[in-house]
Amino acid sequence: IATNEAKAMALAESFFPPPPSSSSIPHIAYPTIGKLLSTLVATNLSHIAEKHNMLPPGQFGGQPDCNTTDTMHLVVSRIKDAWCSGKVASALFSNMQGAFPNTIRDCLIHNMRECGIPTCYVHLAEWMLSNHQTHLKFDDFLSD
């Protein structure tokens, strides 16, 4: 596979409820094998990061056997501890979900190498973040 290509198909209203201003919704169809590979790599990298202590002690995301419930229990516990000590509890929550597509590719690759991530994964990340193309598909039409 030479490039990362996705086809955004416009599906008619009968498949999904339409957005307020349109009768078609673009849906991205990625190859399923890529999803499987991503899951396997993420799982392996998670174990590597844990084994080599690459993540800070309070890191929950990407850790095996840590889930959202664990995170919420920790947050509630810290808030209650602060209240019991007569302190005010403040929190700042940020959603980093959308940050990855905006990653500076060269910086990420450099950091992966510096952290000792296996070369095969560095090359895979480099490939996955290069040559992205999305084509819109409407019936028999496929955009460039």
Tab-separated table of C-alpha atoms in Angstrom:
chain	number	residue	atom	x	y	z
A	1	ILE	CA	0.000	0.000	0.000
A	2	ALA	CA	1.612	3.262	-1.117
A	3	THR	CA	-0.669	5.905	0.395
A	4	ASN	CA	-3.269	6.332	3.090
A	5	GLU	CA	-6.492	6.745	1.150
A	6	ALA	CA	-10.025	7.029	2.396
A	7	LYS	CA	-13.243	7.357	0.487
A	8	ALA	CA	-15.881	9.673	1.945
A	9	MET	CA	-19.164	8.316	0.645
A	10	ALA	CA	-22.262	10.485	0.534
A	11	LEU	CA	-25.067	8.322	1.845
A	12	ALA	CA	-28.695	9.140	1.161
A	13	GLU	CA	-31.100	10.225	3.896
A	14	SER	CA	-32.568	6.744	4.144
A	15	PHE	CA	-29.307	5.423	5.655
A	16	PHE	CA	-28.784	8.109	8.309
A	17	PRO	CA	-30.758	11.091	9.572
A	18	PRO	CA	-29.702	14.123	7.509
A	19	PRO	CA	-27.873	17.110	8.972
A	20	PRO	CA	-29.997	20.284	9.110
A	21	SER	CA	-28.646	21.805	5.886
A	22	SER	CA	-28.004	18.792	3.656
A	23	SER	CA	-29.523	15.606	2.339
A	24	SER	CA	-26.237	13.663	2.243
A	25	ILE	CA	-23.646	12.971	4.923
A	26	PRO	CA	-20.024	12.144	4.087
A	27	HIS	CA	-18.862	9.012	5.898
A	28	ILE	CA	-15.236	7.937	5.821
A	29	ALA	CA	-14.597	4.275	4.985
A	30	TYR	CA	-11.135	3.162	6.100
A	31	PRO	CA	-9.787	-0.285	5.289
A	32	THR	CA	-10.583	-2.682	8.144
A	33	ILE	CA	-7.092	-4.205	8.146
A	34	GLY	CA	-5.733	-0.767	9.087
A	35	LYS	CA	-8.010	-0.636	12.120
A	36	LEU	CA	-6.842	-4.082	13.216
A	37	LEU	CA	-3.191	-3.134	12.733
A	38	SER	CA	-3.692	0.112	14.682
A	39	THR	CA	-5.242	-1.795	17.584
A	40	LEU	CA	-2.400	-4.323	17.678
A	41	VAL	CA	0.273	-1.624	17.505
A	42	ALA	CA	-1.447	0.497	20.178
A	43	THR	CA	-1.673	-2.497	22.511
A	44	ASN	CA	1.975	-3.396	21.967
A	45	LEU	CA	3.167	0.209	22.405
A	46	SER	CA	1.116	0.462	25.588
A	47	HIS	CA	2.932	-2.551	27.040
A	48	ILE	CA	6.330	-1.195	25.912
A	49	ALA	CA	5.582	2.187	27.523
A	50	GLU	CA	4.554	0.522	30.781
A	51	LYS	CA	7.530	-1.879	30.833
A	52	HIS	CA	10.078	0.915	30.287
A	53	ASN	CA	8.323	3.502	32.506
A	54	MET	CA	7.839	5.918	29.606
A	55	LEU	CA	4.639	7.441	30.996
A	56	PRO	CA	4.273	9.665	34.065
A	57	PRO	CA	2.956	7.954	37.229
A	58	GLY	CA	-0.475	9.618	37.044
A	59	GLN	CA	-1.045	8.710	33.387
A	60	PHE	CA	-4.226	6.696	32.840
A	61	GLY	CA	-4.738	6.924	29.075
A	62	GLY	CA	-3.061	4.177	27.094
A	63	GLN	CA	-2.309	2.133	30.200
A	64	PRO	CA	-3.313	-1.525	30.372
A	65	ASP	CA	-5.905	-2.243	33.071
A	66	CYS	CA	-6.754	1.453	33.531
A	67	ASN	CA	-10.065	2.763	32.327
A	68	THR	CA	-12.336	5.783	32.600
A	69	THR	CA	-13.879	4.463	35.816
A	70	ASP	CA	-10.436	4.321	37.460
A	71	THR	CA	-9.795	7.905	36.407
A	72	MET	CA	-13.129	9.111	37.793
A	73	HIS	CA	-12.531	7.324	41.124
A	74	LEU	CA	-9.157	9.070	41.401
A	75	VAL	CA	-10.660	12.491	40.588
A	76	VAL	CA	-13.477	12.056	43.132
A	77	SER	CA	-11.000	10.841	45.754
A	78	ARG	CA	-8.691	13.843	45.248
A	79	ILE	CA	-11.623	16.280	45.405
A	80	LYS	CA	-12.941	14.731	48.634
A	81	ASP	CA	-9.432	14.750	50.153
A	82	ALA	CA	-9.134	18.468	49.375
A	83	TRP	CA	-12.553	19.204	50.884
A	84	CYS	CA	-11.725	17.229	54.052
A	85	SER	CA	-8.562	19.338	54.422
A	86	GLY	CA	-10.601	22.536	54.099
A	87	LYS	CA	-9.174	23.285	50.659
A	88	VAL	CA	-10.908	24.304	47.456
A	89	ALA	CA	-10.782	21.734	44.651
A	90	SER	CA	-10.355	22.981	41.085
A	91	ALA	CA	-9.967	20.969	37.909
A	92	LEU	CA	-9.168	21.673	34.294
A	93	PHE	CA	-10.337	19.062	31.806
A	94	SER	CA	-9.234	19.112	28.198
A	95	ASN	CA	-10.219	16.906	25.302
A	96	MET	CA	-7.110	15.868	23.375
A	97	GLN	CA	-9.030	13.544	21.052
A	98	GLY	CA	-8.804	15.927	18.108
A	99	ALA	CA	-5.159	16.862	18.695
A	100	PHE	CA	-3.506	13.859	17.056
A	101	PRO	CA	-4.437	14.676	13.441
A	102	ASN	CA	-2.833	18.089	13.989
A	103	THR	CA	0.424	16.643	15.295
A	104	ILE	CA	3.636	18.031	13.887
A	105	ARG	CA	4.820	14.874	12.156
A	106	ASP	CA	8.571	15.483	12.374
A	107	CYS	CA	8.372	16.365	16.070
A	108	LEU	CA	6.357	13.226	16.856
A	109	ILE	CA	8.784	10.999	14.928
A	110	HIS	CA	11.754	12.606	16.703
A	111	ASN	CA	10.133	12.111	20.123
A	112	MET	CA	9.315	8.480	19.338
A	113	ARG	CA	12.950	7.825	18.435
A	114	GLU	CA	14.175	9.644	21.557
A	115	CYS	CA	11.870	7.551	23.765
A	116	GLY	CA	13.267	4.336	22.330
A	117	ILE	CA	10.132	3.250	20.477
A	118	PRO	CA	11.064	0.313	18.206
A	119	THR	CA	12.092	1.449	14.714
A	120	CYS	CA	9.335	-0.546	13.013
A	121	TYR	CA	6.714	1.496	14.904
A	122	VAL	CA	8.482	4.776	14.178
A	123	HIS	CA	8.471	3.939	10.466
A	124	LEU	CA	4.812	2.881	10.652
A	125	ALA	CA	3.831	6.185	12.313
A	126	GLU	CA	5.860	8.081	9.728
A	127	TRP	CA	4.060	6.247	6.923
A	128	MET	CA	0.617	6.666	8.513
A	129	LEU	CA	1.125	10.428	8.861
A	130	SER	CA	2.223	10.856	5.252
A	131	ASN	CA	0.404	10.931	1.921
A	132	HIS	CA	-3.133	11.219	3.279
A	133	GLN	CA	-5.860	11.606	0.698
A	134	THR	CA	-9.619	11.669	0.994
A	135	HIS	CA	-11.857	11.259	-2.025
A	136	LEU	CA	-15.555	12.103	-2.069
A	137	LYS	CA	-17.730	9.423	-3.631
A	138	PHE	CA	-21.242	10.145	-4.922
A	139	ASP	CA	-22.889	7.282	-6.807
A	140	ASP	CA	-20.514	6.693	-9.769
A	141	PHE	CA	-18.488	9.895	-9.215
A	142	LEU	CA	-15.149	9.836	-7.349
A	143	SER	CA	-13.340	13.134	-6.741
A	144	ASP	CA	-9.612	13.621	-7.319
